Tab-separated table of C-alpha atoms in Angstrom:
chain	number	residue	atom	x	y	z
A	1	MET	CA	33.307	-0.038	-24.664
A	2	LYS	CA	33.746	-1.578	-21.215
A	3	THR	CA	36.484	-4.208	-21.006
A	4	ILE	CA	37.860	-6.290	-18.175
A	5	PHE	CA	40.378	-3.494	-17.584
A	6	ASN	CA	37.753	-0.903	-16.718
A	7	ARG	CA	34.863	-3.015	-15.444
A	8	THR	CA	32.976	-2.055	-12.303
A	9	THR	CA	29.979	-3.397	-10.444
A	10	ILE	CA	26.852	-1.383	-11.245
A	11	ARG	CA	24.164	-1.065	-8.591
A	12	LYS	CA	22.209	1.894	-10.013
A	13	TYR	CA	20.450	1.603	-13.353
A	14	SER	CA	18.643	3.994	-15.689
A	15	ASN	CA	15.037	3.468	-16.789
A	16	ARG	CA	16.191	2.398	-20.248
A	17	GLU	CA	14.860	-1.010	-21.208
A	18	VAL	CA	17.105	-3.967	-22.005
A	19	SER	CA	15.497	-5.387	-25.129
A	20	ASP	CA	14.464	-9.014	-25.213
A	21	THR	CA	16.384	-9.353	-28.476
A	22	LEU	CA	19.649	-8.195	-26.904
A	23	LEU	CA	19.155	-10.323	-23.802
A	24	LYS	CA	18.525	-13.484	-25.796
A	25	GLU	CA	21.436	-12.737	-28.120
A	26	LEU	CA	23.822	-12.469	-25.184
A	27	LEU	CA	22.434	-15.564	-23.461
A	28	SER	CA	22.753	-17.490	-26.715
A	29	LYS	CA	26.357	-16.413	-27.262
A	30	ALA	CA	27.172	-17.393	-23.677
A	31	GLU	CA	26.179	-20.976	-24.485
A	32	LEU	CA	29.634	-21.359	-26.037
A	33	THR	CA	30.948	-21.505	-22.462
A	34	PRO	CA	32.880	-24.683	-21.524
A	35	THR	CA	30.596	-27.287	-19.948
A	36	MET	CA	30.987	-30.737	-18.403
A	37	GLY	CA	30.382	-33.468	-20.969
A	38	ASN	CA	28.700	-30.924	-23.268
A	39	LEU	CA	25.565	-31.326	-21.134
A	40	GLN	CA	25.022	-27.631	-20.314
A	41	LEU	CA	23.920	-28.322	-16.757
A	42	TYR	CA	22.317	-24.933	-16.182
A	43	SER	CA	19.131	-22.966	-16.618
A	44	VAL	CA	18.503	-19.250	-16.163
A	45	ILE	CA	15.314	-17.547	-14.981
A	46	ALA	CA	14.808	-14.023	-16.350
A	47	THR	CA	12.695	-11.778	-14.135
A	48	ARG	CA	11.413	-8.530	-15.631
A	49	ASN	CA	8.032	-8.145	-13.945
A	50	SER	CA	8.198	-5.486	-11.228
A	51	GLU	CA	5.961	-7.472	-8.883
A	52	MET	CA	8.191	-10.524	-9.185
A	53	LYS	CA	11.289	-8.396	-8.590
A	54	GLN	CA	9.638	-7.055	-5.428
A	55	LYS	CA	9.065	-10.624	-4.264
A	56	LEU	CA	12.663	-11.599	-5.048
A	57	ALA	CA	14.157	-8.575	-3.283
A	58	PRO	CA	13.802	-9.930	0.300
A	59	THR	CA	15.639	-13.105	-0.687
A	60	HIS	CA	18.598	-10.857	-1.483
A	61	PHE	CA	18.281	-8.850	1.735
A	62	ASN	CA	16.363	-6.104	-0.076
A	63	GLN	CA	19.376	-4.822	-1.952
A	64	PRO	CA	17.902	-1.967	-4.043
A	65	MET	CA	19.426	-3.068	-7.367
A	66	VAL	CA	17.104	-6.093	-7.448
A	67	GLU	CA	14.077	-3.875	-7.984
A	68	ASN	CA	15.993	-1.143	-9.812
A	69	ALA	CA	17.502	-3.400	-12.503
A	70	ALA	CA	15.831	-3.912	-15.872
A	71	VAL	CA	16.257	-7.674	-15.572
A	72	VAL	CA	17.196	-10.033	-12.765
A	73	LEU	CA	18.777	-13.302	-13.909
A	74	THR	CA	18.841	-16.304	-11.600
A	75	PHE	CA	21.361	-18.924	-12.734
A	76	CYS	CA	20.546	-22.465	-11.654
A	77	ALA	CA	22.432	-25.726	-11.455
A	78	ASP	CA	20.081	-27.936	-13.469
A	79	PHE	CA	20.222	-31.704	-13.744
A	80	ASN	CA	16.451	-31.946	-14.178
A	81	ARG	CA	16.515	-31.347	-17.933
A	82	THR	CA	19.242	-33.954	-18.480
A	83	THR	CA	17.368	-36.436	-16.279
A	84	VAL	CA	14.087	-35.969	-18.175
A	85	TRP	CA	15.976	-36.351	-21.462
A	86	ALA	CA	17.618	-39.574	-20.263
A	87	ASN	CA	14.334	-40.985	-18.972
A	88	ASN	CA	12.768	-40.381	-22.367
A	89	ARG	CA	15.666	-41.978	-24.224
A	90	LYS	CA	15.912	-45.314	-22.355
A	91	GLY	CA	18.713	-43.993	-20.130
A	92	THR	CA	19.131	-44.638	-16.407
A	93	PRO	CA	20.067	-41.275	-14.865
A	94	GLY	CA	21.874	-41.189	-11.530
A	95	TYR	CA	22.256	-37.511	-10.772
A	96	ASP	CA	20.616	-37.331	-7.336
A	97	ASN	CA	23.918	-36.810	-5.546
A	98	PHE	CA	26.364	-34.136	-4.408
A	99	LEU	CA	28.845	-34.758	-7.225
A	100	SER	CA	26.160	-33.946	-9.769
A	101	PHE	CA	25.295	-30.739	-7.918
A	102	LEU	CA	28.942	-29.627	-7.998
A	103	ASN	CA	29.185	-30.351	-11.705
A	104	ALA	CA	25.977	-28.469	-12.464
A	105	ALA	CA	26.893	-25.564	-10.174
A	106	THR	CA	30.246	-25.239	-11.930
A	107	ASP	CA	28.524	-25.201	-15.328
A	108	ALA	CA	26.044	-22.549	-14.154
A	109	LEU	CA	28.720	-20.283	-12.704
A	110	LEU	CA	30.883	-20.529	-15.829
A	111	TYR	CA	27.849	-19.646	-17.938
A	112	CYS	CA	27.043	-16.725	-15.641
A	113	GLN	CA	30.580	-15.341	-15.940
A	114	THR	CA	30.635	-15.613	-19.727
A	115	PHE	CA	27.285	-13.851	-19.935
A	116	THR	CA	28.585	-11.127	-17.609
A	117	ASN	CA	31.579	-10.472	-19.848
A	118	LEU	CA	29.416	-10.339	-22.968
A	119	ALA	CA	26.820	-8.059	-21.362
A	120	GLU	CA	29.418	-5.610	-20.099
A	121	ALA	CA	31.108	-5.524	-23.506
A	122	GLU	CA	27.749	-4.286	-24.853
A	123	GLY	CA	27.753	-1.468	-22.303
A	124	LEU	CA	25.342	-3.054	-19.843
A	125	GLY	CA	25.990	-2.841	-16.125
A	126	THR	CA	25.859	-5.911	-13.901
A	127	CYS	CA	25.939	-6.791	-10.238
A	128	PHE	CA	26.650	-10.334	-9.059
A	129	LEU	CA	24.592	-11.308	-5.998
A	130	GLY	CA	26.233	-13.933	-3.837
A	131	THR	CA	23.150	-13.881	-1.613
A	132	THR	CA	21.467	-16.480	-3.840
A	133	ILE	CA	22.715	-19.401	-1.754
A	134	TYR	CA	21.813	-17.633	1.490
A	135	ASN	CA	18.058	-17.964	0.901
A	136	PRO	CA	17.656	-20.719	-1.694
A	137	LYS	CA	14.371	-22.130	-0.368
A	138	GLN	CA	12.503	-18.864	-0.882
A	139	ILE	CA	13.960	-18.462	-4.377
A	140	ILE	CA	13.005	-22.033	-5.257
A	141	ASP	CA	9.418	-21.421	-4.158
A	142	LEU	CA	9.128	-18.088	-5.990
A	143	LEU	CA	10.603	-19.380	-9.232
A	144	LYS	CA	8.888	-22.783	-8.971
A	145	LEU	CA	12.088	-24.763	-9.386
A	146	PRO	CA	11.613	-28.567	-9.533
A	147	LYS	CA	13.871	-31.198	-7.987
A	148	LEU	CA	17.433	-31.327	-9.316
A	149	VAL	CA	17.360	-27.570	-9.956
A	150	MET	CA	19.213	-25.334	-7.497
A	151	PRO	CA	19.772	-21.551	-7.686
A	152	VAL	CA	23.463	-20.741	-7.385
A	153	ALA	CA	23.923	-17.160	-8.624
A	154	THR	CA	21.945	-14.026	-9.445
A	155	LEU	CA	22.888	-11.180	-11.754
A	156	THR	CA	21.125	-7.830	-11.959
A	157	ILE	CA	21.527	-6.128	-15.322
A	158	GLY	CA	20.581	-2.807	-16.873
A	159	TRP	CA	21.994	0.334	-18.432
A	160	PRO	CA	24.305	2.058	-15.900
A	161	ASP	CA	23.231	5.182	-14.054
A	162	GLU	CA	26.496	5.584	-12.133
A	163	THR	CA	30.238	5.516	-12.736
A	164	PRO	CA	31.797	3.917	-9.666
A	165	THR	CA	35.519	3.497	-9.234
A	166	GLN	CA	37.119	0.118	-9.704
A	167	PRO	CA	37.443	-1.956	-6.534
A	168	ASP	CA	40.898	-2.825	-5.270
A	169	ARG	CA	42.364	-6.236	-5.990
A	170	LEU	CA	45.168	-8.235	-4.410
A	171	PRO	CA	48.441	-8.465	-6.367
A	172	LEU	CA	48.884	-11.440	-8.680
A	173	GLU	CA	51.687	-12.896	-6.563
A	174	SER	CA	49.219	-13.316	-3.701
A	175	ILE	CA	47.075	-15.785	-5.662
A	176	LEU	CA	49.559	-17.439	-8.043
A	177	HIS	CA	51.395	-20.532	-6.798
A	178	GLU	CA	54.131	-21.934	-9.024
A	179	GLU	CA	54.130	-25.748	-9.333
A	180	THR	CA	52.882	-26.351	-5.761
A	181	TYR	CA	50.971	-24.376	-3.150
A	182	THR	CA	53.105	-22.071	-1.022
A	183	ASP	CA	51.452	-21.379	2.309
A	184	TYR	CA	51.185	-17.827	3.594
A	185	THR	CA	53.234	-16.349	6.393
A	186	ALA	CA	52.617	-13.294	8.541
A	187	GLU	CA	55.248	-11.503	6.461
A	188	SER	CA	53.688	-12.379	3.098
A	189	ILE	CA	50.226	-11.415	4.355
A	190	ASP	CA	51.609	-8.030	5.400
A	191	GLN	CA	53.058	-7.599	1.927
A	192	TYR	CA	49.980	-8.709	-0.014
A	193	TYR	CA	47.413	-6.772	2.025
A	194	LYS	CA	49.443	-3.612	2.545
A	195	VAL	CA	47.830	-1.642	-0.280
A	196	LYS	CA	44.273	-2.812	0.481
A	197	GLU	CA	44.579	-1.912	4.148
A	198	SER	CA	46.139	1.468	3.407
A	199	LEU	CA	43.344	2.693	1.110
A	200	GLU	CA	41.461	5.623	2.608
A	201	GLU	CA	38.062	4.068	1.897
A	202	ASN	CA	39.067	0.917	3.752
A	203	LYS	CA	40.451	2.897	6.666
A	204	HIS	CA	37.118	4.711	6.799
A	205	PHE	CA	35.345	1.344	6.613
A	206	VAL	CA	37.255	0.247	9.724
A	207	GLU	CA	36.469	3.502	11.494
A	208	ILE	CA	32.711	3.451	10.920
A	209	ASN	CA	32.501	-0.215	11.897
A	210	LYS	CA	34.488	0.486	15.076
A	211	THR	CA	36.908	-2.386	14.521
A	212	GLU	CA	40.664	-2.512	14.887
A	213	THR	CA	41.399	-4.137	11.530
A	214	LEU	CA	39.771	-4.562	8.121
A	215	ALA	CA	39.790	-8.344	8.532
A	216	GLN	CA	37.615	-8.083	11.640
A	217	ILE	CA	34.799	-6.558	9.596
A	218	TYR	CA	34.656	-9.733	7.517
A	219	THR	CA	35.040	-12.161	10.423
A	220	ASP	CA	33.135	-10.468	13.238
A	221	ILE	CA	30.460	-8.429	11.450
A	222	ARG	CA	29.744	-9.400	7.830
A	223	TYR	CA	30.443	-13.141	7.643
A	224	LYS	CA	30.307	-14.384	11.215
A	225	LYS	CA	30.952	-18.015	12.110
A	226	SER	CA	27.485	-18.427	13.632
A	227	ASP	CA	25.807	-17.034	10.521
A	228	ASN	CA	27.941	-19.168	8.228
A	229	GLU	CA	27.038	-22.309	10.146
A	230	ALA	CA	23.311	-21.511	10.193
A	231	ILE	CA	23.253	-20.727	6.473
A	232	SER	CA	25.271	-23.879	5.737
A	233	THR	CA	22.665	-25.949	7.570
A	234	GLY	CA	19.887	-24.387	5.530
A	235	LEU	CA	21.828	-24.872	2.300
A	236	LEU	CA	22.349	-28.576	2.999
A	237	GLU	CA	18.660	-28.964	3.832
A	238	THR	CA	17.741	-27.323	0.539
A	239	LEU	CA	20.120	-29.531	-1.444
A	240	LYS	CA	18.391	-32.519	0.159
A	241	GLN	CA	14.967	-31.066	-0.664
A	242	GLN	CA	16.041	-30.587	-4.299
A	243	GLY	CA	17.287	-34.158	-4.549
A	244	PHE	CA	21.046	-33.599	-4.603
A	245	LEU	CA	21.715	-35.237	-1.207
């Protein structure tokens, strides 16, 4: 059984089907996740149809696991359901604002993480796609999401067809702050990132990207300032379109 101590991200899946019964069982169990005000401010879109997966793939930069996975789950921040409920129960909903989006996004991400843990405990493989908020407009159109519903995370799931090694992680002392936040110094950064930067795969990563340091890959190639700003503009426009701004 896979546990948190041996979990890995799975990007290659076998042709074995993930039964609808198992999927619904796991999604149902995940509903025990903590949620703001017990409102469950999330919805999830399950995509199994190969044609729909092909349409979704470009929104995730054509990463092959989108089409290869048995199921693609899109987790959405959803204040639409709560609003419709309130409107039909003599309530006066006021959830067309950024605070409500943050609350719903938090609920959706917590639900996604709980589902991930449950699915992996069953032996399923998963891959979390952070690209969801890079192209939200296209996802909204494809999945026909109404106002006050915003995609925030995507998970590909299926039975693993690979056994990758575990990714490296920073030491606990690099993320834990006792009582108050302790800012980082050049010396502490050297200490915390020493192992990560010394790994052969990361050295090779630097070599093939023709950079001087590992950090430069993330600042100058993968997540550039200009790209971040452009995507942020699009994200804000989409939040406005969906009624959260």
